[in-house]
Short mmCIF file of C-alpha atoms (C1' of nucleotides) in Angstrom, two decimals:
data_model
loop_
_atom_site.label_atom_id
_atom_site.label_comp_id
_atom_site.label_asym_id
_atom_site.label_seq_id
_atom_site.Cartn_x
_atom_site.Cartn_y
_atom_site.Cartn_z
CA MET A 253 -22.47 1.74 -7.42
CA PRO A 254 -23.77 -1.17 -5.30
CA LYS A 255 -21.56 -4.10 -4.34
CA PRO A 256 -20.60 -6.13 -7.38
CA THR A 257 -21.90 -9.69 -7.08
CA SER A 258 -19.43 -11.34 -9.42
CA ILE A 259 -15.87 -10.96 -10.63
CA THR A 260 -17.18 -10.25 -14.11
CA GLN A 261 -19.43 -7.48 -12.87
CA LEU A 262 -16.54 -5.96 -10.94
CA ALA A 263 -14.20 -6.17 -13.93
CA ASP A 264 -16.79 -4.55 -16.18
CA ALA A 265 -17.40 -1.72 -13.74
CA ALA A 266 -13.66 -1.15 -13.36
CA ARG A 267 -13.16 -1.12 -17.11
CA ASP A 268 -15.74 1.63 -17.40
CA LEU A 269 -13.57 3.86 -15.21
CA ALA A 270 -10.69 3.83 -17.68
CA GLY A 271 -9.98 7.23 -19.18
CA LEU A 272 -11.81 9.20 -16.53
CA SER A 273 -9.99 11.88 -14.58
CA PHE A 274 -10.45 12.03 -10.83
CA ALA A 275 -12.34 15.28 -11.46
CA ASP A 276 -14.76 13.43 -13.76
CA LEU A 277 -15.33 10.60 -11.33
CA ALA A 278 -15.62 12.86 -8.30
CA GLN A 279 -18.27 14.89 -10.07
CA GLN A 280 -20.25 11.78 -10.93
CA LEU A 281 -20.10 10.69 -7.31
CA GLN A 282 -20.68 14.19 -5.97
CA GLN A 283 -17.45 14.14 -4.03
CA PRO A 284 -15.31 17.20 -3.27
CA VAL A 285 -11.85 17.19 -4.83
CA PRO A 286 -8.88 18.21 -2.65
CA ALA A 287 -6.43 20.74 -4.10
CA ASP A 288 -3.51 18.48 -3.16
CA PHE A 289 -2.87 15.20 -1.38
CA SER A 290 -0.90 16.59 1.56
CA ARG A 291 -3.81 16.12 3.91
CA HIS A 292 -5.78 13.70 1.76
CA LYS A 293 -3.30 10.96 0.93
CA GLY A 294 -5.87 8.22 0.63
CA TRP A 295 -8.47 10.20 -1.27
CA GLY A 296 -7.87 8.64 -4.68
CA GLY A 297 -8.13 5.13 -3.32
CA MET A 298 -11.30 5.93 -1.43
CA LEU A 299 -12.84 7.48 -4.55
CA ILE A 300 -12.23 4.30 -6.54
CA GLU A 301 -13.60 2.21 -3.68
CA LEU A 302 -16.76 4.30 -3.69
CA ALA A 303 -17.09 4.03 -7.46
CA LEU A 304 -16.80 0.24 -7.42
CA GLY A 305 -18.85 -0.44 -4.30
CA ALA A 306 -16.02 -1.72 -2.14
CA SER A 307 -16.81 -2.32 1.50
CA ALA A 308 -16.26 0.82 3.51
CA GLY A 309 -14.46 0.98 6.80
CA SER A 310 -11.20 -0.39 8.03
CA LYS A 311 -11.98 -4.03 8.54
CA PRO A 312 -9.04 -6.43 8.07
CA GLU A 313 -10.76 -7.98 5.07
CA PRO A 314 -10.45 -7.78 1.29
CA ASP A 315 -12.23 -4.83 -0.25
CA PHE A 316 -14.67 -7.25 -1.86
CA PRO A 317 -15.07 -9.97 0.80
CA ASP A 318 -17.56 -12.04 -1.17
CA LEU A 319 -15.30 -12.07 -4.21
CA GLY A 320 -12.01 -12.33 -2.32
CA VAL A 321 -10.62 -9.42 -4.29
CA GLU A 322 -8.39 -6.63 -3.00
CA LEU A 323 -8.46 -3.20 -4.67
CA LYS A 324 -5.24 -1.21 -5.14
CA THR A 325 -4.65 2.00 -7.00
CA LEU A 326 -1.20 2.26 -8.58
CA PRO A 327 0.26 5.70 -9.38
CA ILE A 328 2.20 5.52 -12.65
CA SER A 329 4.10 7.90 -14.90
CA ALA A 330 3.22 8.62 -18.53
CA THR A 331 5.66 5.86 -19.49
CA GLY A 332 3.92 3.36 -17.24
CA GLN A 333 6.46 3.26 -14.41
CA PRO A 334 5.13 3.01 -10.85
CA LEU A 335 5.79 6.24 -8.96
CA GLU A 336 5.30 4.99 -5.43
CA THR A 337 5.63 1.82 -3.42
CA THR A 338 2.42 -0.04 -2.57
CA PHE A 339 1.35 -0.58 1.03
CA VAL A 340 0.05 -4.11 1.61
CA CYS A 341 -0.52 -4.72 5.32
CA VAL A 342 0.94 -4.13 8.74
CA ALA A 343 3.73 -6.41 9.87
CA PRO A 344 3.20 -8.99 12.64
CA MET A 345 5.21 -7.46 15.47
CA THR A 346 4.43 -9.80 18.35
CA ASP A 347 3.42 -13.06 16.69
CA ALA A 348 5.78 -13.20 13.75
CA CYS A 349 7.06 -16.55 15.06
CA GLN A 350 3.61 -18.08 14.63
CA GLN A 351 3.28 -16.95 11.04
CA THR A 352 3.88 -19.03 7.96
CA TRP A 353 3.86 -17.87 4.37
CA GLN A 354 0.82 -20.01 3.63
CA THR A 355 -1.21 -18.37 6.38
CA SER A 356 0.26 -14.88 6.16
CA ALA A 357 -1.88 -11.80 5.79
CA LEU A 358 0.38 -10.61 3.00
CA ARG A 359 -0.18 -13.70 0.87
CA LYS A 360 -3.90 -13.53 1.48
CA LYS A 361 -4.06 -9.86 0.53
CA LEU A 362 -2.15 -10.34 -2.70
CA ALA A 363 -3.89 -13.55 -3.76
CA HIS A 364 -6.26 -11.64 -6.04
CA VAL A 365 -5.92 -7.93 -6.70
CA LEU A 366 -7.78 -5.48 -8.91
CA TRP A 367 -5.07 -3.02 -9.90
CA VAL A 368 -6.20 0.41 -10.99
CA PRO A 369 -3.32 2.32 -12.62
CA VAL A 370 -3.60 6.08 -12.25
CA LEU A 371 -1.56 8.56 -14.25
CA ALA A 372 0.03 10.55 -11.45
CA ASP A 373 3.01 12.47 -12.79
CA LYS A 374 4.28 15.30 -10.64
CA GLY A 375 2.47 18.47 -11.57
CA LEU A 376 -0.85 16.69 -11.93
CA SER A 377 -3.29 17.82 -9.28
CA PRO A 378 -5.69 15.30 -7.74
CA ALA A 379 -8.37 16.53 -10.15
CA GLN A 380 -6.07 15.97 -13.12
CA ARG A 381 -5.02 12.44 -12.27
CA GLN A 382 -6.34 10.05 -14.89
CA ILE A 383 -7.52 6.49 -14.44
CA GLY A 384 -5.86 3.91 -16.69
CA SER A 385 -6.92 0.38 -17.60
CA PRO A 386 -7.74 -1.64 -14.48
CA PHE A 387 -6.91 -5.34 -14.48
CA LEU A 388 -7.33 -8.37 -12.25
CA TRP A 389 -4.11 -10.06 -11.17
CA ARG A 390 -3.01 -13.18 -9.36
CA PRO A 391 0.68 -13.65 -8.59
CA SER A 392 2.50 -15.98 -10.97
CA ALA A 393 4.50 -18.84 -9.47
CA ALA A 394 7.68 -16.81 -9.92
CA GLN A 395 6.14 -13.74 -8.35
CA GLU A 396 4.82 -15.67 -5.39
CA GLN A 397 8.19 -17.28 -4.83
CA ALA A 398 9.89 -13.88 -4.91
CA LEU A 399 7.43 -12.50 -2.39
CA GLN A 400 7.73 -15.55 -0.16
CA GLN A 401 11.50 -15.30 -0.02
CA ASP A 402 11.45 -11.66 1.06
CA TRP A 403 8.54 -12.19 3.42
CA GLN A 404 10.33 -15.07 5.14
CA GLU A 405 13.55 -13.12 5.55
CA LEU A 406 11.79 -10.08 6.98
CA THR A 407 9.40 -12.05 9.18
CA ASP A 408 12.30 -14.10 10.57
CA LEU A 409 13.98 -10.91 11.73
CA LEU A 410 10.83 -9.84 13.54
CA ALA A 411 10.35 -13.29 15.07
CA LEU A 412 13.97 -13.45 16.25
CA GLY A 413 13.83 -10.10 17.99
CA LYS A 414 16.04 -8.34 15.48
CA ILE A 415 13.66 -5.51 14.79
CA GLN A 416 16.41 -2.98 15.41
CA GLN A 417 18.18 -4.35 12.35
CA VAL A 418 15.11 -3.94 10.19
CA ASN A 419 15.10 -1.11 7.68
CA ALA A 420 13.70 -0.42 4.22
CA HIS A 421 16.91 -1.54 2.49
CA LEU A 422 16.10 -5.19 3.17
CA GLY A 423 14.15 -7.29 0.68
CA GLU A 424 14.39 -7.38 -3.09
CA TYR A 425 10.70 -6.93 -3.92
CA LEU A 426 9.13 -6.49 -0.50
CA GLN A 427 10.27 -4.11 2.22
CA LEU A 428 9.33 -3.11 5.76
CA ARG A 429 8.82 0.58 6.43
CA PRO A 430 7.30 2.66 9.23
CA LYS A 431 3.52 2.64 9.24
CA ALA A 432 2.16 4.99 11.87
CA ALA A 433 0.64 8.39 12.46
CA ASN A 434 4.07 9.70 13.42
CA GLY A 435 7.56 8.65 14.48
CA LYS A 436 6.77 8.62 18.18
CA ILE A 437 4.21 5.84 17.98
CA ARG A 438 5.34 2.58 19.56
CA THR A 439 3.80 -0.87 19.60
CA GLN A 440 4.80 -4.11 21.32
CA ALA A 441 7.42 -6.19 19.56
CA ILE A 442 9.81 -9.06 20.25
CA GLY A 443 13.18 -8.11 21.77
CA GLU A 444 16.61 -9.67 21.37
CA ASN A 445 16.07 -12.17 24.15
CA GLY A 446 12.48 -12.87 23.34
CA GLN A 447 11.18 -10.30 25.79
CA GLN A 448 8.59 -7.67 24.95
CA VAL A 449 9.95 -4.36 23.76
CA TRP A 450 8.43 -1.22 22.31
CA ALA A 451 9.13 -0.52 18.65
CA GLN A 452 7.90 1.55 15.77
CA PRO A 453 5.03 -0.16 13.88
CA LYS A 454 6.04 -1.41 10.45
CA GLY A 455 4.17 -2.23 7.28
CA PHE A 456 4.91 -4.40 4.26
CA TYR A 457 5.29 -2.44 1.03
CA LEU A 458 5.77 -3.67 -2.54
CA ARG A 459 8.79 -2.03 -4.13
CA THR A 460 8.21 -0.36 -7.49
CA CYS A 461 10.33 -3.08 -9.15
CA PHE A 462 7.62 -5.58 -8.19
CA THR A 463 4.64 -3.57 -9.38
CA SER A 464 6.62 -2.76 -12.52
CA TRP A 465 6.95 -6.53 -13.04
CA ILE A 466 3.18 -6.88 -12.73
CA LEU A 467 2.58 -4.11 -15.26
CA ARG A 468 5.07 -5.62 -17.69
CA GLU A 469 3.32 -8.98 -17.59
CA GLN A 470 -0.04 -7.33 -18.05
CA PHE A 471 0.74 -4.87 -20.80
CA ALA A 472 3.85 -6.20 -22.54
CA PRO A 473 3.83 -9.98 -22.27
CA ASN A 474 6.57 -11.71 -24.23
"C1'" DT B 97 16.13 11.75 -8.62
"C1'" DA B 98 14.97 7.48 -6.59
"C1'" DA B 99 14.25 5.48 -2.33
"C1'" DT B 100 13.76 5.61 2.59
"C1'" DG B 101 11.71 7.18 6.68
"C1'" DA B 102 7.85 10.03 8.15
"C1'" DT B 103 3.32 11.41 8.00
"C1'" DC B 104 -2.01 12.52 7.15
"C1'" DA B 105 -7.19 11.31 7.33
"C1'" DT B 106 -10.82 8.21 8.75
"C1'" DA B 107 -13.07 4.10 10.89
"C1'" DT B 108 -13.46 0.68 14.45
"C1'" DA C 18 -4.36 1.29 19.39
"C1'" DT C 19 -4.61 -0.58 15.03
"C1'" DA C 20 -6.81 -1.26 10.86
"C1'" DT C 21 -8.07 0.98 6.30
"C1'" DG C 22 -6.65 4.33 2.23
"C1'" DA C 23 -1.85 6.06 0.57
"C1'" DT C 24 1.61 10.27 -0.48
"C1'" DC C 25 4.92 13.52 1.50
"C1'" DA C 26 9.46 15.18 2.29
"C1'" DT C 27 14.07 14.48 3.47
"C1'" DT C 28 18.11 11.76 2.56
"C1'" DA C 29 21.61 9.55 0.04
#
DNA sequence: TAATGATCATAT
DNA sequence: ATATGATCATTA
């Protein structure tokens, strides 16, 4: 489909995907379906992007630049629990000290998200994965505060040259994990005395407890 | 068995 | 090299 020109048009198009299997959608779009994800980890996300007319490529922009909306698929179990963490963006390794929450890439990325839940229980092949009910989301005040707190803690460590102390155990809702082609990749980072050092690239990921919070608010508000 | 650390494909 | 799209696979 062509680029959606309004939020409403995007939401309508997304809603029409609900209930389709990846096999269904791939057939409609004349796309080949991989037998497994081992060498096609981003295939599902790309398929949804294609279906909704998201901008192609790897530009550091929202998927729908004109609408300011980011697209994220979310693998869930039959009971609606997220099955994986959600990658958001790479971490600022060399200019963490110049970052603020208000100007951060993470806040910008999560300001407006079209979540597309996908039933992805183990045993389901890519073809068998089934698209759930997509929904538009903006972080609530409580959610933004939770993200900000973790982001500040993690970004402070990077800014203060404590990258060697950084691991995925830190952060309640947000964590930093490796984000690279392999474990040998190194990028410039800030060392203990403010000097340049080489370190493994990291990315910000949403823990499943955070995406579970989003799903709860969306589907079981109290 | 959930979570962490590692990895795969493609585009720029 | 670094951004995009994520899931894999080993650990705890």
